[in-house]
GROMACS .gro file of C-alpha atoms in nm:
model
  172
    1MET     CA    1  -3.803  -3.314   3.048
    2ILE     CA    2  -3.672  -3.563   2.861
    3GLU     CA    3  -3.533  -3.408   2.527
    4PHE     CA    4  -3.482  -3.645   2.203
    5LEU     CA    5  -3.212  -3.587   1.948
    6THR     CA    6  -3.279  -3.745   1.644
    7MET     CA    7  -3.011  -3.609   1.403
    8ALA     CA    8  -2.866  -3.970   1.348
    9PHE     CA    9  -3.264  -4.038   1.231
   10PHE     CA   10  -3.252  -3.770   0.984
   11LEU     CA   11  -2.944  -3.780   0.742
   12ALA     CA   12  -2.971  -3.660   0.424
   13GLN     CA   13  -2.745  -3.893   0.236
   14PRO     CA   14  -2.418  -3.995   0.423
   15ALA     CA   15  -2.097  -3.980   0.286
   16ALA     CA   16  -1.817  -4.212   0.303
   17PRO     CA   17  -1.635  -4.216   0.658
   18ALA     CA   18  -1.392  -3.901   0.701
   19PRO     CA   19  -1.092  -3.882   0.940
   20ALA     CA   20  -1.229  -3.597   1.161
   21ALA     CA   21  -1.560  -3.436   1.242
   22THR     CA   22  -1.658  -3.138   1.003
   23ASP     CA   23  -1.984  -3.107   1.165
   24GLY     CA   24  -1.911  -2.854   1.428
   25GLY     CA   25  -1.881  -3.133   1.700
   26THR     CA   26  -2.281  -3.188   1.718
   27ARG     CA   27  -2.214  -3.562   1.569
   28PRO     CA   28  -2.351  -3.815   1.808
   29PRO     CA   29  -2.128  -4.109   1.885
   30MET     CA   30  -2.310  -4.402   1.742
   31LEU     CA   31  -2.177  -4.247   1.418
   32GLY     CA   32  -1.844  -4.259   1.454
   33ASN     CA   33  -1.652  -4.076   1.147
   34VAL     CA   34  -1.946  -4.051   0.931
   35ALA     CA   35  -1.945  -3.711   0.740
   36LEU     CA   36  -2.317  -3.576   0.764
   37ASN     CA   37  -2.435  -3.379   0.438
   38ASN     CA   38  -2.729  -3.128   0.535
   39PRO     CA   39  -2.789  -3.269   0.847
   40VAL     CA   40  -3.175  -3.191   1.019
   41GLU     CA   41  -3.135  -3.150   1.360
   42ILE     CA   42  -3.480  -3.186   1.585
   43THR     CA   43  -3.547  -3.193   1.942
   44ALA     CA   44  -3.881  -3.250   2.105
   45LYS     CA   45  -4.031  -3.384   2.433
   46LEU     CA   46  -4.190  -3.688   2.234
   47ILE     CA   47  -4.134  -3.892   1.908
   48THR     CA   48  -4.327  -4.164   1.770
   49GLY     CA   49  -4.182  -4.346   1.476
   50GLU     CA   50  -4.322  -4.516   1.203
   51ARG     CA   51  -4.233  -4.675   0.861
   52ASN     CA   52  -4.178  -4.365   0.646
   53SER     CA   53  -4.289  -4.112   0.943
   54ALA     CA   54  -4.193  -3.972   1.244
   55THR     CA   55  -4.408  -3.748   1.472
   56PHE     CA   56  -4.268  -3.521   1.722
   57THR     CA   57  -4.482  -3.305   1.979
   58GLY     CA   58  -4.393  -3.089   2.245
   59ASP     CA   59  -4.154  -2.775   2.211
   60VAL     CA   60  -4.056  -2.905   1.858
   61GLN     CA   61  -3.753  -2.741   1.723
   62VAL     CA   62  -3.559  -2.782   1.410
   63LYS     CA   63  -3.216  -2.679   1.267
   64HIS     CA   64  -3.127  -2.732   0.874
   65ARG     CA   65  -2.915  -2.544   0.689
   66THR     CA   66  -2.971  -2.164   0.811
   67LEU     CA   67  -3.302  -2.238   0.925
   68ASP     CA   68  -3.444  -2.259   1.270
   69LEU     CA   69  -3.803  -2.353   1.303
   70LYS     CA   70  -3.992  -2.373   1.595
   71CYS     CA   71  -4.343  -2.528   1.662
   72ASP     CA   72  -4.613  -2.732   1.886
   73LYS     CA   73  -4.629  -3.025   1.668
   74MET     CA   74  -4.442  -3.167   1.360
   75VAL     CA   75  -4.460  -3.480   1.110
   76ALA     CA   76  -4.165  -3.560   0.953
   77PHE     CA   77  -4.172  -3.796   0.618
   78TYR     CA   78  -3.882  -3.979   0.527
   79THR     CA   79  -3.718  -4.251   0.278
   80GLY     CA   80  -3.634  -4.597   0.342
   81SER     CA   81  -3.290  -4.497   0.357
   82ARG     CA   82  -3.384  -4.215   0.640
   83GLU     CA   83  -3.349  -3.908   0.439
   84VAL     CA   84  -3.593  -3.645   0.537
   85THR     CA   85  -3.803  -3.515   0.253
   86ARG     CA   86  -4.074  -3.313   0.381
   87VAL     CA   87  -4.201  -3.192   0.722
   88GLU     CA   88  -4.541  -3.058   0.810
   89CYS     CA   89  -4.538  -2.834   1.151
   90THR     CA   90  -4.857  -2.741   1.328
   91GLY     CA   91  -4.937  -2.493   1.633
   92GLY     CA   92  -4.749  -2.185   1.701
   93VAL     CA   93  -4.509  -2.219   1.408
   94GLN     CA   94  -4.188  -1.968   1.445
   95ALA     CA   95  -3.930  -1.972   1.153
   96GLN     CA   96  -3.585  -1.774   1.129
   97ASP     CA   97  -3.347  -1.721   0.806
   98GLY     CA   98  -3.096  -1.499   0.861
   99ASP     CA   99  -3.311  -1.152   0.905
  100ARG     CA  100  -3.605  -1.302   0.784
  101PHE     CA  101  -3.868  -1.422   1.012
  102ALA     CA  102  -4.210  -1.568   0.970
  103ARG     CA  103  -4.504  -1.704   1.213
  104GLY     CA  104  -4.830  -1.874   1.156
  105GLU     CA  105  -5.032  -2.160   1.275
  106ARG     CA  106  -4.875  -2.421   0.992
  107ALA     CA  107  -4.611  -2.467   0.790
  108GLU     CA  108  -4.472  -2.734   0.534
  109TYR     CA  109  -4.114  -2.751   0.460
  110ASP     CA  110  -3.944  -2.917   0.160
  111VAL     CA  111  -3.576  -3.020   0.251
  112PRO     CA  112  -3.431  -3.073  -0.062
  113SER     CA  113  -3.534  -2.754  -0.227
  114GLY     CA  114  -3.527  -2.545   0.125
  115VAL     CA  115  -3.863  -2.383   0.069
  116LEU     CA  116  -4.103  -2.323   0.373
  117VAL     CA  117  -4.457  -2.233   0.312
  118VAL     CA  118  -4.615  -2.089   0.652
  119THR     CA  119  -5.008  -2.048   0.631
  120GLY     CA  120  -5.275  -1.993   0.909
  121SER     CA  121  -5.282  -1.621   0.952
  122PRO     CA  122  -4.909  -1.596   0.862
  123GLU     CA  123  -4.692  -1.291   0.946
  124ALA     CA  124  -4.336  -1.215   0.800
  125ARG     CA  125  -4.068  -0.961   0.858
  126GLN     CA  126  -3.747  -0.884   0.652
  127GLY     CA  127  -3.554  -0.599   0.817
  128THR     CA  128  -3.766  -0.304   0.845
  129THR     CA  129  -4.079  -0.433   0.648
  130TYR     CA  130  -4.374  -0.631   0.799
  131VAL     CA  131  -4.582  -0.818   0.604
  132THR     CA  132  -4.912  -1.018   0.644
  133GLY     CA  133  -5.111  -1.229   0.371
  134THR     CA  134  -5.274  -1.558   0.326
  135LYS     CA  135  -4.934  -1.781   0.261
  136VAL     CA  136  -4.577  -1.696   0.299
  137ARG     CA  137  -4.327  -1.881   0.128
  138LEU     CA  138  -3.914  -1.853   0.238
  139THR     CA  139  -3.640  -2.017   0.014
  140LEU     CA  140  -3.349  -2.087   0.271
  141GLY     CA  141  -3.024  -1.906   0.192
  142SER     CA  142  -3.159  -1.667  -0.040
  143GLU     CA  143  -3.328  -1.280   0.022
  144ARG     CA  144  -3.637  -1.451  -0.162
  145LEU     CA  145  -3.971  -1.393   0.038
  146GLU     CA  146  -4.302  -1.441  -0.162
  147VAL     CA  147  -4.635  -1.301   0.034
  148GLU     CA  148  -4.985  -1.411  -0.111
  149ASN     CA  149  -5.271  -1.150  -0.059
  150ALA     CA  150  -5.002  -0.936   0.109
  151ARG     CA  151  -5.054  -0.607   0.338
  152ILE     CA  152  -4.707  -0.444   0.406
  153ILE     CA  153  -4.603  -0.204   0.647
  154VAL     CA  154  -4.275  -0.058   0.573
  155GLU     CA  155  -4.083   0.121   0.868
  156THR     CA  156  -3.869   0.437   0.782
  157ALA     CA  157  -3.567   0.568   1.009
  158PRO     CA  158  -3.625   0.905   1.116
  159ALA     CA  159  -3.470   1.179   0.843
  160GLY     CA  160  -3.180   1.329   0.985
  161GLY     CA  161  -3.086   1.042   1.224
  162PRO     CA  162  -3.101   1.099   1.597
  163LYS     CA  163  -3.252   1.442   1.748
  164LYS     CA  164  -3.028   1.651   1.943
  165GLY     CA  165  -3.151   1.744   2.309
  166LYS     CA  166  -3.393   1.499   2.477
  167GLY     CA  167  -3.323   1.135   2.375
  168GLY     CA  168  -3.055   1.208   2.141
  169ALA     CA  169  -2.711   1.146   2.158
  170LYS     CA  170  -2.485   1.370   2.311
  171LYS     CA  171  -2.142   1.507   2.172
  172PRO     CA  172  -1.803   1.493   2.416
   0.00000   0.00000   0.00000
């Protein structure tokens, strides 16, 4: 399996050269000492590039800030300076941001704003709350979760904590 790492291809505005790496050691050798500002790291089995977009297929995984995104196919749209502006994912979309998780058949991610919109029978979970609806919207780095036409299930812990006896915690 060939895996393509395209971090150098997707930079959100490179800064002036820096004396030491500040990105946790993920910098490709070809970038030298260029500091990365909000890098988007993408891996996939196959990449096909065009003038203003790239298509990733097969076990696509994206890391950006606090977001981990997985899907079967993704198209990334970028500017002439190779700054990713938007990505569209299809097939088996799964997104994790902190304690929030969303999944569905399609997703659109606006990179500059950090807003991810999941559609296609979307489901979301935040803490002990499970939600379904027609559209799930996550804003990265915040606790904000929006669901259109929502159906919510809230799990609650049993009253009084663990039971004594069968299955309960034993005292020493």
